[in-house]
Coordinates of C-alpha atoms in Angstrom, one line a residue:
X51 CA 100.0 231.0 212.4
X52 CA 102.3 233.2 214.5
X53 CA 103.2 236.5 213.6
X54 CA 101.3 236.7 210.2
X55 CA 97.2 237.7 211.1
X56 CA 94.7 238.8 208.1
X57 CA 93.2 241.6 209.9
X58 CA 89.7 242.8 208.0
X59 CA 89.9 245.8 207.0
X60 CA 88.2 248.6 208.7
X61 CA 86.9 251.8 208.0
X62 CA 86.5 253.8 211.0
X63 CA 84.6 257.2 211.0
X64 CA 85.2 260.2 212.7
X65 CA 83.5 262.4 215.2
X66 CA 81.0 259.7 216.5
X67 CA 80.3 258.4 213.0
X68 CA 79.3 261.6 211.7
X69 CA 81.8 262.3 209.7
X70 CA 83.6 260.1 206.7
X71 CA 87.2 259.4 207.2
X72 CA 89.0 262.2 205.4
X73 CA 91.8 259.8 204.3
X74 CA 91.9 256.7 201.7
X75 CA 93.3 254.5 203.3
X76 CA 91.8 251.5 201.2
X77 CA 95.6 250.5 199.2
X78 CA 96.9 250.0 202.4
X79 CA 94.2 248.2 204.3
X80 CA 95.1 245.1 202.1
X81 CA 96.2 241.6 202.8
X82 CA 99.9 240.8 203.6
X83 CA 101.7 240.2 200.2
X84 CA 98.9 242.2 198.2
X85 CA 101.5 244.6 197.2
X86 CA 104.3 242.3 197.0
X87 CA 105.1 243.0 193.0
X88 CA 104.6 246.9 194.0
X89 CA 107.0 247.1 196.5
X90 CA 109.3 245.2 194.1
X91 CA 108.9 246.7 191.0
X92 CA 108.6 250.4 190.2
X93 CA 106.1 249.9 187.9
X94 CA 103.3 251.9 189.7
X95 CA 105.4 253.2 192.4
X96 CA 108.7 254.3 192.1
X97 CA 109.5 256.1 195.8
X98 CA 109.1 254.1 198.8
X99 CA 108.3 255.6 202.0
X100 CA 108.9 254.1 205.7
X101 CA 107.2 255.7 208.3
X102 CA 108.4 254.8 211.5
X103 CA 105.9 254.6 213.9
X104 CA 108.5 254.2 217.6
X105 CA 107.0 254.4 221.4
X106 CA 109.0 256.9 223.3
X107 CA 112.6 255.4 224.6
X108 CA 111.7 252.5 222.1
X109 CA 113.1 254.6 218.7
X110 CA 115.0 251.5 216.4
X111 CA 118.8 251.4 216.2
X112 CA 120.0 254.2 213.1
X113 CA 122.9 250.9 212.6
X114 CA 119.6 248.5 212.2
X115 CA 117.4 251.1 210.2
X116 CA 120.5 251.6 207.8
X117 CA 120.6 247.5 207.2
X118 CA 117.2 247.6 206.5
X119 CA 117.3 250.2 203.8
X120 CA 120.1 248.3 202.0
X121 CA 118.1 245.3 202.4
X122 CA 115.3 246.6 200.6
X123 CA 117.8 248.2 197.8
X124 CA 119.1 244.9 197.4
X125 CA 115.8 242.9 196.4
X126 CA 113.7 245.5 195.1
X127 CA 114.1 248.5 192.4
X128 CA 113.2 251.2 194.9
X129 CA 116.3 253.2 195.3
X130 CA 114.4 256.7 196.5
X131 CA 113.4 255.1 200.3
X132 CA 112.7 258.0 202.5
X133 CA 112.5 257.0 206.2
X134 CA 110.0 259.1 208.5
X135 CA 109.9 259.1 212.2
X136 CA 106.7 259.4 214.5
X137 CA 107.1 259.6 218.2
X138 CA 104.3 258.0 219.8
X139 CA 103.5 257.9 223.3
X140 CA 102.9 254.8 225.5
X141 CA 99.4 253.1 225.0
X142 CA 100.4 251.7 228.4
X143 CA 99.4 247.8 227.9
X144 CA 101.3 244.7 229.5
X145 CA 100.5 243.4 225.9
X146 CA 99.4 244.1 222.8
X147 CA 97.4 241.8 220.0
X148 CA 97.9 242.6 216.7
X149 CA 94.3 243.9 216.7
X150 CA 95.4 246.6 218.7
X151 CA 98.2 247.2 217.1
X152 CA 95.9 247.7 214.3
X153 CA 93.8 250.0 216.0
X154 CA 97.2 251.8 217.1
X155 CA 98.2 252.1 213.4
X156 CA 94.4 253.4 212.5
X157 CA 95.0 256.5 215.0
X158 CA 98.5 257.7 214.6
X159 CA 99.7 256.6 210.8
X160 CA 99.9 259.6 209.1
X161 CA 101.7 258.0 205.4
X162 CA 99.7 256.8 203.0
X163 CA 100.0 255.1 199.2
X164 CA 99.8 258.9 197.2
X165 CA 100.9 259.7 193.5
X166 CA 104.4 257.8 193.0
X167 CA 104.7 256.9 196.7
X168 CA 104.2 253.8 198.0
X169 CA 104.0 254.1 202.1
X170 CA 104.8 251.4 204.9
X171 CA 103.8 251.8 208.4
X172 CA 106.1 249.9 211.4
X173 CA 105.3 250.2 214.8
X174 CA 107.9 250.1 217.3
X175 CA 106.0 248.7 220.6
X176 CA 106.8 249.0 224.0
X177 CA 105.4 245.9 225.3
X178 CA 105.5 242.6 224.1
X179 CA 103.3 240.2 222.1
X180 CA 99.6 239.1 223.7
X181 CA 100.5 235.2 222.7
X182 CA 104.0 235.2 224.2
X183 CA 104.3 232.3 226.6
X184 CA 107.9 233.3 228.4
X185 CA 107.8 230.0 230.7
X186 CA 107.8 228.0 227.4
X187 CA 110.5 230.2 225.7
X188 CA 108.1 231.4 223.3
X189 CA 108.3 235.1 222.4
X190 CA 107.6 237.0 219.8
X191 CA 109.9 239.7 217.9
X192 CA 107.4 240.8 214.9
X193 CA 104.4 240.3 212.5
X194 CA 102.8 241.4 209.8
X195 CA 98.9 242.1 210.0
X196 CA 98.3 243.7 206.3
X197 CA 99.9 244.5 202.9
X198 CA 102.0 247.7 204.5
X199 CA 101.6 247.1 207.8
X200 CA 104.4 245.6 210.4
X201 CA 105.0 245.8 214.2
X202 CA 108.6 244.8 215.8
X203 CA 107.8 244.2 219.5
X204 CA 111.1 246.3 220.4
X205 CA 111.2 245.5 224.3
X206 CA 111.3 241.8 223.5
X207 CA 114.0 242.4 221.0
X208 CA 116.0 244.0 223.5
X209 CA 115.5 241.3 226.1
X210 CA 116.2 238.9 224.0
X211 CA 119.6 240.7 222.3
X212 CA 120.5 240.9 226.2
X213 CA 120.6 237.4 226.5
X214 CA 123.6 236.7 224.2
X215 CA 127.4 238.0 224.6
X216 CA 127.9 238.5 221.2
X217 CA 124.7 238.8 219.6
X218 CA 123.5 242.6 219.9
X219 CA 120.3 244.7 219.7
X220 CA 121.1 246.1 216.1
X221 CA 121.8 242.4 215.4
X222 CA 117.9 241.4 216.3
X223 CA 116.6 244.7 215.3
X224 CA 117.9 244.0 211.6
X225 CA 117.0 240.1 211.6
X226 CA 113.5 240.2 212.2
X227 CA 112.9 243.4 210.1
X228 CA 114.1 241.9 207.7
X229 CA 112.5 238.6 208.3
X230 CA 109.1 240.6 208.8
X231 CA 109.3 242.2 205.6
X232 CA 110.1 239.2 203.8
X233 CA 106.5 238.3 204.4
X234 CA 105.0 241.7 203.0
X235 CA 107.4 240.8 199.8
X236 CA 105.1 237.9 199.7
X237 CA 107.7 235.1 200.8
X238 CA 106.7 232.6 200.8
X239 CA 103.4 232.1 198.8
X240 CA 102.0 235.2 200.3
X241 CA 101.5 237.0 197.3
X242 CA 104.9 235.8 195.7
X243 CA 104.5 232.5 194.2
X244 CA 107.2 230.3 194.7
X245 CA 108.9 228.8 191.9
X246 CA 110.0 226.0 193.2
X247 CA 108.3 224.4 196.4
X248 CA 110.0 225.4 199.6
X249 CA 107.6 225.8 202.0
X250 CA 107.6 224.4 205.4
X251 CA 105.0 222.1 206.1
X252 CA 105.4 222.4 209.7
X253 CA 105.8 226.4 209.6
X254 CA 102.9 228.2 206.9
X255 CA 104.7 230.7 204.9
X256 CA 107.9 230.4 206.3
X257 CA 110.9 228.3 204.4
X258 CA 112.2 224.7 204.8
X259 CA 115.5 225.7 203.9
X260 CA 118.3 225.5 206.6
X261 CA 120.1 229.1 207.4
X262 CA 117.5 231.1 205.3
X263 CA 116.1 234.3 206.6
X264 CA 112.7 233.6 206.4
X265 CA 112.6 230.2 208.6
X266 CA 109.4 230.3 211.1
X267 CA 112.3 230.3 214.0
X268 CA 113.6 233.7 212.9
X269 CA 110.2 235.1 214.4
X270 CA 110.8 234.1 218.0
X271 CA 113.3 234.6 220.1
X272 CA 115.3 231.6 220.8
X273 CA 115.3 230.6 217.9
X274 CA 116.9 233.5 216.2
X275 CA 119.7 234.0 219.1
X276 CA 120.1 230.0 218.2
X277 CA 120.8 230.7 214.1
X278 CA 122.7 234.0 214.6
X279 CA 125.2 232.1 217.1
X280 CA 125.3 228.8 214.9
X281 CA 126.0 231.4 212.4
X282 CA 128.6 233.2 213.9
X283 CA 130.5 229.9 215.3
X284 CA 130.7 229.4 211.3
X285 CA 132.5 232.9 211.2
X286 CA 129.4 234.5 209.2
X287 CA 127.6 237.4 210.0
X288 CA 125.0 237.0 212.7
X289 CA 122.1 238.0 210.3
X290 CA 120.5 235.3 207.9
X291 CA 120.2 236.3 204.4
X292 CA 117.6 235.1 202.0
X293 CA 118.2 231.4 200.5
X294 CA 118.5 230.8 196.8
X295 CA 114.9 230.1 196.5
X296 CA 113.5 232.7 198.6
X297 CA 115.5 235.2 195.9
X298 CA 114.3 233.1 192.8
X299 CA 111.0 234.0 194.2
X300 CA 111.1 237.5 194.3
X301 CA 113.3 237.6 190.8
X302 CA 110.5 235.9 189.6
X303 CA 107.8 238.5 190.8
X304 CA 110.0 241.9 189.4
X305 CA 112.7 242.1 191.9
X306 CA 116.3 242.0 191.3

């Protein structure tokens, strides 16, 4: 299952196991979708914050970052998102799994769920995806590995934005953020039941429909370059929105 991993939670001590972990960490060391109707809803948690978690020279587009928060206002009832940057050096790895990006997140995530505020941690990488296969054309652009917890494999984006004339890296950038964070609103069946079927039986937790943002293809590179020029031949916008039943789905779980 490609760019969705159920990582067990883990509880690391400090100083050489001496010491307890200062923080709690445990609302945010959930399964992806967990806190689907949170994110949604303001019902426990009315102020969403985004901390940025960006590799040196690998910092997301502000264009990108700016269709991302509208996304989010769109589908959910947060309207106080605060977005918080964290420069990060290098890990220096030809490639990353998503249990080190994991272990990544463990050191250097510094927002947490606290009071009204509901945090979400995305890691900007420097280096692509451990289960990339460029020879076959398979790359990877992001995933989700807990309830707040994405990475977007930002050097791969790039590449891949590179490869088209008229798609461009804010074009990518937004896509699969969006497409990533469909998942950690539960799409689909992640948390967010659907309300009618739409799954992909060929693709688990993506959607069968044509054109919608969450199809499995959006995760990988030529496949999104593929639906963002189909869809700009048709004179849309390069980015895929959410289908019908996709936005039933969240409706139905206390989005808008």
């Amino acid at each position: 299952m490609a760019g969705i991993l159920f990582l067990a939670a883990c509880s690391k001590d400090t100083d050489n196991g001496n010491t307890p972990d200062p923080i709690d960490r445990s609302a945010n060391l959930l399964a992806t979708g967990d806190s689907a109707n949170d994110i949604l809803t303001n019902d426990t948690y009315e102020r969403l914050l985004i901390e940025i978690g960006y590799v040196t020279g690998f910092r997301p587009s502000a264009e990108a970052m700016n269709n991302f928060q509208a996304f989010l206002q769109q589908l959910t009832f947060k309207q106080d998102i605060v977005l918080q940057y964290l420069e990060l050096p290098s890990p220096n790895k030809n490639e990353l799994s998503l249990q080190e990006v994991a272990d990544l997140e463990f050191d250097n995530r510094t927002a947490y769920n606290e009071d009204n505020t509901l945090a979400i941690y995305i890691y900007f990488a420097d280096a692509p995806s451990d289960t990339d296969d460029p020879q076959e054309g398979t790359v990877t652009l992001g995933a989700v590995y807990r309830n707040t917890s994405m990475v977007i494999y930002e050097t791969t984006v790039r590449e891949i934005a590179l490869k088209s004339s008229q798609v461009t890296i804010e074009d990518v950038e937004t896509a699969t953020l969006n497409h990533e964070f469909g998942h950690l609103l539960g799409l689909v069946d992640l948390g967010t039941p659907p309300v009618n079927a739409h799954e992909d039986p060929n693709a688990e937790h993506h959607c069968d429909v044509d054109g919608c943002l969450m199809r499995a293809e959006i995760e990988f590179g030529s496949g999104l370059l593929g639906a963002m020029n189909k869809r700009m031949l048709a004179g849309k916008g390069a980015v895929p929105g959410l289908d019908s039943e996709c936005i039933t789905d969240l409706q139905a779980n206390g989005g808008r």
